[in-house]
Amino acid sequence: MTKAWGGRFEGKTDLLMERFSSSIATDWVLYPYDIEGSIAFAQMLARIGVLTVDEKDQIIAALAEVRHEIAQGLMPFKDELEDIHMHIEARLIEKVGDLGKKLHTGRSRNDQVAVDMRLFVKDGLREARDELVWLMRAILDKAEAMQDHLVPGYTHTQRAQVVTLGHHLMAYFYMFKRDRKRMQEAFNRADVMPLGSGALAGSTIPLDREFLRDRLGFARLSENSMDAVSDRDFVADTLYCLSMIMMHLSRLCEDLILFSTEEFGYISLPDPLCTGSSLMPHKKNPDALELTRGKSARVFGDLFSLLVLLKGLPLTYNRDMQEDKEALFRSLVTVKDCLGILRLTIEGFAPRRDRMEEAVRNSSMQAVEMAEYLAMKGVPFREAHHIVGTMVKDCERTDRRINDLTFTEIRSYSAAFGEDVNDYVKPENVILRRATLGGASLKEVRSQIDKEKTYLNS
Ligand code: ARG
C-alpha cells in the first residue's frame, strides 16, 4: 500500500519488505499501553491548546472503542500497517477522520514505543513479582511443615552434614527474596516517562511533559531526549531479573529431581506434574521440572540477545530496536509459567521421611561433629580432623559407619573422647545444638520462618 507517512515516497513498499518489517504479530500486546499513552497525550494536547475540548473528547472516545475492538479480536491486523502504533492511529483516523491526524503532534513512534515498553515492563514486573510471592509463600509453608525432617545436606553431591528439609527449602526462599528486591529495583529504574522526547530532540511545541508523567503514573521524567528514545536498559534489567529467577528455579528443579529419584527417594512428586513413558510402564518422569530447567536456557538467551542487539547501535533510535520485543515478551510469559509450576510442585510434593532419616543415619556425616567435639575438648581442629578421618578410613575398610563403633573403639583414637560423645554426634542432637546464626538448627529455622512470615505479610 501507499505509505502512511506518504509525501516523501514514490510507489509502494515491496511486499517482502512489508512482511519483513512488520512487528504487529508480536507487538499487538502493547495495545492497552499504546492507547493509555495516546489518551494521556490527547489530554495534554488539549491542555496546551492544540486540540479543543470537543476534539479531545472525540479522540478519547474513539480510542476507547479501538481498545475494545482489539480486546474482542475484532480488529484485523495487516502487515502493511507495520506495528501496533500505526494500527491504532489508522483505526482512529477511520473513526474520526482528519481530526485523528492531529494526535501525532509533537510525538514520534520513537518516544511512543518507549513509553509503551516502559508501561508494559512495569506491569510485567508486577505480575512476575506476584507469581514469585506465591511461590515464596508455598516454600515457607512447606519449610514450616518440614522444619524437623532430618535430611543430609550435600556438597559435591556427597552427604556432608545433617540439616532439615525445612532449612534446605528456606535456602531457596532467600534466593527468591533477593529476586523480589531485584525486581523492585528494576521497576524503579523503568519508572521514567519518555514522551515529549519526540523522534530524538524534543519539540518546538510546548508539550507538557509533567502532565503526561502524572497522568501515566510515572515517578520521574527522562532527562535527555536522545537517551530517552535509545534507552532499553530497563528491558535488559528486566531480562536479567528474569534470568536470575530462572537460574534459581533451575537449581531448585535439579534438587527436586535428584531427591525424587529412586536412588535418593526423599520425596515423591505430585502425579499431575509428571508424565509416564510410552514404552516403560513403571516410569514417572519429572517433566515439569525438567522443562523448567530447560526453559531457563531461552531466558538467558533472550538476555544475551538484547545485549548483543544494543551494543553496536549509534544514537539514537535504530530499527534494530524493534527486535527487543520478542525477547522480553516471551521471557516474561516463560518465567510466570515456571513460577506457577514450581509453586504447584512445592505445594504438592510428599516427603518420604523414612528414606531421609535412613540416609542421615547410614552415613558418616557425624564425623564433623566428632571433630568439633574434640576441638571443644582442646584438641587443635586440624588434629581432630585427622583423628576422625583415620576413624572413617578404618570404618570403610571394615564396611562400617562411625556410628557402628563402640565407645571403646572410639576412645582408642583419642583420649579426649568422653562417654558423652555418642550423644554429641547424634543427628537429632546436632540439629538442636548448632548455635550459629543462620545455621541448620531447629531453633534457627523456626525463627527464620517466623521472621519471613512477617516479611511476606507486611
Ligand atoms: N515498531 C517500532 C519499534 O518497535 C516502532 C518505532 C518505529 N520508529 C521508527 N522510526 N521506525 O521499534
XYZ file of C-alpha atoms and ligand atoms in Angstrom:
470
model
C 0.000 0.000 0.000
C 0.972 3.644 -0.277
C 2.952 4.655 2.750
C 1.072 6.187 5.671
C 3.648 8.965 6.047
C 3.375 9.292 2.307
C 4.790 12.528 0.852
C 8.431 11.607 0.692
C 7.926 8.306 -1.134
C 7.028 7.198 -4.620
C 5.263 3.927 -5.260
C 4.615 1.086 -2.904
C 6.651 -0.772 -0.341
C 7.940 -4.090 -1.568
C 5.715 -6.916 -0.356
C 8.603 -8.854 1.103
C 9.753 -5.701 2.887
C 6.261 -5.281 4.295
C 6.267 -8.741 5.802
C 9.887 -8.410 6.855
C 9.463 -5.167 8.724
C 6.078 -5.875 10.265
C 6.063 -6.414 14.007
C 2.322 -6.474 14.591
C 2.238 -10.229 15.215
C 4.414 -9.589 18.271
C 3.784 -6.049 19.434
C -0.027 -6.105 19.347
C 0.109 -6.992 23.057
C 1.225 -3.406 23.679
C -2.192 -2.092 22.631
C -3.566 -1.250 26.119
C -0.419 0.743 26.866
C -0.369 2.430 23.483
C -3.954 3.553 23.966
C -3.339 4.666 27.536
C -0.390 6.741 26.314
C -2.419 8.160 23.431
C -5.305 9.166 25.689
C -2.929 10.982 28.033
C -1.289 12.611 25.022
C -4.661 13.849 23.705
C -5.486 15.299 27.124
C -2.151 17.059 27.184
C -2.653 18.445 23.655
C -5.988 19.884 24.795
C -4.325 21.487 27.803
C -1.836 23.309 25.616
C -4.491 24.320 23.099
C -3.550 22.052 20.169
C -6.915 20.269 20.497
C -10.236 21.773 21.582
C -12.010 20.065 24.450
C -14.516 18.650 22.000
C -11.792 17.288 19.710
C -10.036 15.717 22.651
C -13.243 14.038 23.789
C -13.913 12.642 20.313
C -10.395 11.250 20.093
C -10.561 9.682 23.534
C -13.960 8.096 22.866
C -12.694 6.657 19.571
C -9.522 5.329 21.213
C -11.653 3.578 23.838
C -13.624 1.930 21.020
C -10.404 0.812 19.336
C -9.250 -0.721 22.627
C -12.498 -2.628 22.858
C -12.258 -3.821 19.260
C -8.740 -5.152 19.740
C -9.634 -6.787 23.044
C -12.550 -8.574 21.356
C -10.369 -9.664 18.449
C -12.460 -7.569 16.073
C -9.621 -5.611 14.531
C -7.806 -7.346 11.684
C -4.042 -6.827 11.733
C -2.220 -6.118 8.474
C 1.500 -6.266 7.756
C 1.238 -3.108 5.700
C 0.455 -1.140 8.860
C 3.672 -2.439 10.413
C 3.110 -2.162 14.122
C 0.555 -1.605 16.856
C 1.077 2.173 16.903
C 0.165 2.517 13.214
C -2.799 0.163 13.534
C -4.302 2.174 16.348
C -3.688 5.501 14.660
C -5.098 4.264 11.331
C -8.225 2.969 13.021
C -8.606 6.244 14.922
C -8.459 8.150 11.645
C -11.057 5.795 10.151
C -13.328 6.663 13.047
C -12.873 10.428 13.487
C -11.477 11.433 10.104
C -8.837 14.129 9.728
C -9.097 15.047 13.391
C -7.310 11.760 14.156
C -4.284 13.083 12.287
C -3.762 15.730 14.987
C -2.930 13.195 17.702
C 0.619 12.708 16.495
C 1.512 16.382 17.064
C 4.914 16.520 18.747
C 5.036 12.761 19.058
C 7.148 10.166 17.273
C 6.839 6.410 17.292
C 10.255 6.521 18.926
C 9.037 8.046 22.168
C 5.700 6.305 21.747
C 7.213 2.818 21.703
C 9.487 3.818 24.586
C 6.564 4.782 26.775
C 4.588 1.678 25.776
C 7.501 -0.578 26.625
C 8.046 1.094 29.988
C 4.383 0.747 30.891
C 4.497 -2.877 29.770
C 7.643 -3.621 31.771
C 6.193 -2.057 34.908
C 3.109 -4.272 34.662
C 5.142 -7.315 33.682
C 7.438 -6.933 36.667
C 4.424 -6.561 38.951
C 2.844 -9.741 37.562
C 6.059 -11.743 37.822
C 6.554 -10.445 41.346
C 3.069 -11.635 42.333
C 3.796 -15.125 40.993
C 7.110 -15.105 42.800
C 5.475 -14.161 46.077
C 3.005 -17.044 45.676
C 5.924 -19.399 45.295
C 7.656 -17.888 48.328
C 4.514 -18.485 50.395
C 4.394 -22.103 49.264
C 8.054 -22.575 50.186
C 7.546 -21.030 53.595
C 4.550 -23.261 54.352
C 6.380 -26.367 53.220
C 9.505 -25.403 55.163
C 7.371 -24.990 58.254
C 5.755 -28.394 57.747
C 9.202 -29.948 57.301
C 11.173 -27.967 59.832
C 12.096 -31.107 61.792
C 12.572 -33.545 58.880
C 16.223 -34.577 59.035
C 17.949 -34.946 55.698
C 21.553 -35.000 54.561
C 22.882 -31.666 53.359
C 25.221 -32.021 50.384
C 28.399 -30.570 48.994
C 29.751 -32.024 45.732
C 26.587 -34.186 45.790
C 28.177 -36.096 48.681
C 26.467 -36.383 52.034
C 28.081 -33.630 54.086
C 26.205 -32.595 57.246
C 22.777 -33.211 58.636
C 20.246 -30.432 58.025
C 16.454 -30.329 57.887
C 14.374 -30.229 54.767
C 12.974 -27.004 56.193
C 16.434 -25.430 56.198
C 17.105 -26.662 52.675
C 13.850 -25.159 51.394
C 14.470 -21.882 53.188
C 17.707 -21.501 51.245
C 15.526 -21.055 48.150
C 13.239 -18.688 49.968
C 16.176 -16.336 50.457
C 17.189 -16.551 46.804
C 13.679 -15.576 45.777
C 13.610 -12.809 48.342
C 16.654 -11.299 46.644
C 14.941 -11.734 43.275
C 11.961 -9.831 44.579
C 14.161 -6.936 45.660
C 15.990 -7.021 42.363
C 12.685 -6.711 40.523
C 11.667 -3.768 42.681
C 14.927 -2.026 41.791
C 14.389 -2.756 38.093
C 10.880 -1.400 38.420
C 12.179 1.824 39.905
C 14.660 2.269 37.080
C 11.946 1.649 34.467
C 9.675 4.173 36.127
C 10.699 7.054 33.856
C 8.418 8.875 31.386
C 9.973 9.438 27.916
C 7.067 11.080 25.991
C 7.872 14.552 24.770
C 11.293 13.440 23.568
C 9.814 13.160 20.080
C 11.954 11.429 17.494
C 15.122 12.352 19.413
C 15.282 16.063 20.190
C 12.085 17.250 21.857
C 9.788 19.746 20.139
C 9.092 23.409 19.410
C 5.532 22.667 20.521
C 5.250 23.365 24.273
C 4.369 19.795 25.303
C 3.531 19.455 28.988
C 5.667 16.527 29.971
C 4.967 16.875 33.674
C 1.247 16.474 32.964
C 1.966 13.298 30.973
C 4.163 11.926 33.736
C 1.454 12.464 36.285
C -1.333 11.044 34.101
C 0.613 7.924 33.205
C 1.735 7.286 36.775
C 5.485 7.554 36.304
C 7.837 8.550 39.112
C 10.199 10.690 37.034
C 10.762 12.322 33.656
C 13.555 11.234 31.335
C 16.261 13.885 31.348
C 17.789 13.630 27.902
C 15.650 13.198 24.816
C 18.332 11.321 22.872
C 18.853 8.897 25.730
C 15.110 8.546 26.227
C 14.464 7.154 22.737
C 17.545 4.908 22.645
C 17.435 3.557 26.161
C 16.431 -0.091 26.547
C 18.371 -0.608 29.776
C 15.098 -1.272 31.517
C 14.435 -4.204 29.175
C 17.888 -5.601 29.884
C 17.372 -5.073 33.633
C 14.126 -6.979 33.417
C 15.655 -9.831 31.449
C 18.473 -10.021 33.959
C 15.973 -10.249 36.827
C 14.086 -12.935 34.942
C 17.315 -14.799 34.209
C 18.268 -14.836 37.879
C 14.845 -16.186 38.777
C 15.229 -18.920 36.140
C 18.688 -19.779 37.410
C 17.304 -20.187 40.927
C 14.298 -22.138 39.686
C 16.548 -24.373 37.652
C 18.646 -25.225 40.697
C 15.515 -25.906 42.710
C 14.314 -28.196 39.927
C 17.607 -30.007 39.983
C 17.347 -30.626 43.744
C 13.776 -31.832 43.457
C 14.586 -34.096 40.516
C 17.508 -35.645 42.391
C 15.522 -36.070 45.586
C 12.688 -37.758 43.712
C 14.884 -40.369 42.014
C 14.757 -43.965 43.160
C 18.378 -43.525 44.223
C 17.562 -40.756 46.713
C 13.863 -41.367 47.209
C 13.412 -38.483 49.656
C 10.283 -37.070 48.068
C 7.585 -38.063 45.648
C 6.443 -35.532 43.114
C 2.769 -34.757 42.506
C 1.328 -37.020 39.784
C -0.391 -34.169 37.913
C 3.014 -32.640 37.156
C 4.670 -35.843 35.951
C 4.287 -37.954 32.860
C 4.704 -41.594 32.029
C 6.661 -43.348 29.334
C 5.094 -44.720 26.181
C 7.234 -47.822 26.483
C 8.135 -48.298 30.146
C 5.011 -48.777 32.259
C 6.777 -48.128 35.570
C 8.103 -44.670 34.704
C 7.057 -41.444 36.380
C 9.114 -38.680 34.868
C 9.601 -35.220 36.403
C 8.828 -33.448 33.123
C 7.520 -30.215 34.622
C 10.802 -29.703 36.453
C 12.940 -30.762 33.523
C 11.076 -28.347 31.267
C 11.571 -25.519 33.724
C 15.275 -26.318 33.913
C 15.326 -26.412 30.115
C 13.401 -23.192 29.643
C 15.984 -21.304 31.665
C 18.120 -21.572 28.515
C 15.768 -19.457 26.460
C 15.528 -16.729 29.094
C 19.322 -16.500 29.378
C 19.409 -16.456 25.575
C 16.916 -13.585 25.486
C 19.040 -11.518 27.869
C 22.062 -12.163 25.719
C 20.161 -11.323 22.504
C 19.173 -7.983 23.892
C 22.697 -7.047 24.930
C 24.061 -8.016 21.536
C 21.202 -6.190 19.839
C 22.065 -2.938 21.589
C 25.807 -2.966 21.810
C 26.638 -1.655 18.361
C 23.870 0.895 17.916
C 24.778 4.523 17.363
C 22.410 7.059 18.891
C 19.530 7.377 18.718
C 16.684 5.142 17.612
C 17.540 2.426 15.120
C 15.097 -0.059 13.751
C 17.132 -2.904 15.239
C 15.445 -1.977 18.490
C 12.160 -3.397 17.291
C 13.751 -6.788 17.940
C 13.688 -6.204 21.700
C 10.071 -7.271 21.991
C 10.044 -10.990 21.338
C 12.821 -11.470 23.875
C 11.023 -9.557 26.583
C 7.520 -10.844 25.940
C 8.346 -14.499 25.738
C 10.716 -14.441 28.703
C 8.050 -12.873 30.873
C 5.475 -15.488 29.905
C 8.015 -18.264 30.426
C 9.013 -17.063 33.881
C 5.439 -16.590 35.056
C 4.577 -20.124 33.898
C 7.647 -21.636 35.520
C 6.927 -19.873 38.812
C 3.407 -21.335 38.739
C 4.755 -24.822 38.022
C 7.207 -24.667 40.909
C 4.553 -23.399 43.241
C 2.373 -26.425 42.425
C 5.362 -28.721 42.833
C 6.298 -27.319 46.226
C 2.714 -27.457 47.446
C 2.219 -30.969 46.148
C 5.365 -32.996 46.812
C 5.245 -35.550 49.595
C 8.281 -36.170 51.812
C 9.470 -39.713 52.495
C 10.768 -39.191 55.955
C 11.919 -42.760 56.499
C 14.187 -42.558 53.463
C 15.677 -39.226 54.514
C 16.361 -40.411 58.058
C 17.861 -43.637 56.829
C 20.222 -41.625 54.639
C 21.185 -39.485 57.626
C 21.872 -42.461 59.889
C 23.500 -44.614 57.282
C 26.286 -42.111 56.687
C 29.499 -40.818 58.160
C 28.256 -37.270 58.455
C 28.678 -37.358 62.255
C 32.413 -37.156 61.575
C 32.078 -33.373 61.508
C 30.588 -33.142 64.966
C 33.065 -35.694 66.310
C 35.869 -33.418 65.208
C 34.035 -30.423 66.675
C 33.650 -32.370 69.919
C 37.402 -32.925 70.097
C 38.048 -29.286 69.269
C 35.843 -28.255 72.176
C 37.944 -30.565 74.395
C 41.024 -28.607 73.423
C 42.370 -30.740 70.559
C 43.536 -28.435 67.734
C 40.964 -28.732 64.935
C 43.410 -29.824 62.250
C 44.459 -32.672 64.542
C 40.874 -33.537 65.444
C 40.084 -33.650 61.713
C 42.952 -36.069 61.168
C 41.906 -38.335 64.051
C 38.319 -38.617 62.835
C 39.469 -39.003 59.241
C 41.502 -42.037 60.285
C 38.447 -43.400 62.048
C 36.382 -43.055 58.853
C 39.080 -44.690 56.769
C 39.239 -47.665 59.171
C 35.464 -47.971 59.100
C 35.435 -48.031 55.332
C 37.904 -50.869 55.332
C 35.600 -52.965 57.518
C 32.457 -51.747 55.768
C 31.109 -49.970 58.835
C 29.974 -46.451 59.710
C 31.344 -44.447 62.604
C 28.080 -44.736 64.429
C 28.578 -48.526 64.425
C 31.688 -48.076 66.590
C 31.556 -48.852 70.312
C 32.758 -46.261 72.776
C 35.880 -48.309 73.489
C 36.713 -48.329 69.806
C 36.156 -44.590 69.548
C 38.226 -43.952 72.594
C 41.154 -45.848 71.057
C 41.538 -42.957 68.606
C 41.894 -40.242 71.238
C 41.863 -39.988 74.994
C 39.943 -36.742 74.646
C 36.761 -38.650 73.804
C 34.358 -38.931 76.745
C 31.230 -41.061 77.172
C 29.092 -38.126 76.091
C 30.464 -38.215 72.538
C 27.724 -40.542 71.298
C 25.063 -38.087 72.371
C 27.022 -35.154 70.984
C 27.051 -36.549 67.466
C 23.501 -37.902 67.276
C 21.816 -36.112 64.356
C 18.740 -35.165 66.397
C 21.030 -33.559 68.985
C 23.272 -31.895 66.440
C 20.247 -30.159 64.999
C 19.369 -28.928 68.493
C 22.856 -27.904 69.459
C 24.000 -25.927 66.445
C 24.372 -22.432 67.724
C 25.384 -20.294 64.773
C 23.069 -17.647 63.439
C 21.620 -18.824 60.141
C 22.783 -22.393 60.738
C 20.805 -25.600 60.349
C 19.302 -25.866 63.820
C 15.662 -26.305 64.711
C 15.668 -23.030 66.594
C 17.258 -21.003 63.805
C 14.971 -22.396 61.136
C 11.948 -21.734 63.337
C 12.978 -18.147 63.870
C 13.753 -17.644 60.154
C 10.310 -18.909 59.262
C 8.650 -16.597 61.783
C 10.632 -13.624 60.570
C 9.896 -14.318 56.925
C 6.185 -14.791 57.623
C 6.130 -11.273 58.992
C 8.073 -10.084 55.942
C 5.627 -11.666 53.497
C 2.620 -10.339 55.334
C 3.942 -6.811 55.603
N 7.757 -0.773 15.668
C 8.798 0.119 16.035
C 9.635 -0.482 17.173
O 9.154 -1.302 17.852
C 8.238 1.410 16.500
C 9.183 2.548 16.352
C 9.371 2.844 14.924
N 10.157 4.022 14.725
C 10.773 4.263 13.560
N 11.470 5.306 13.485
N 10.686 3.407 12.573
O 10.755 -0.160 17.336
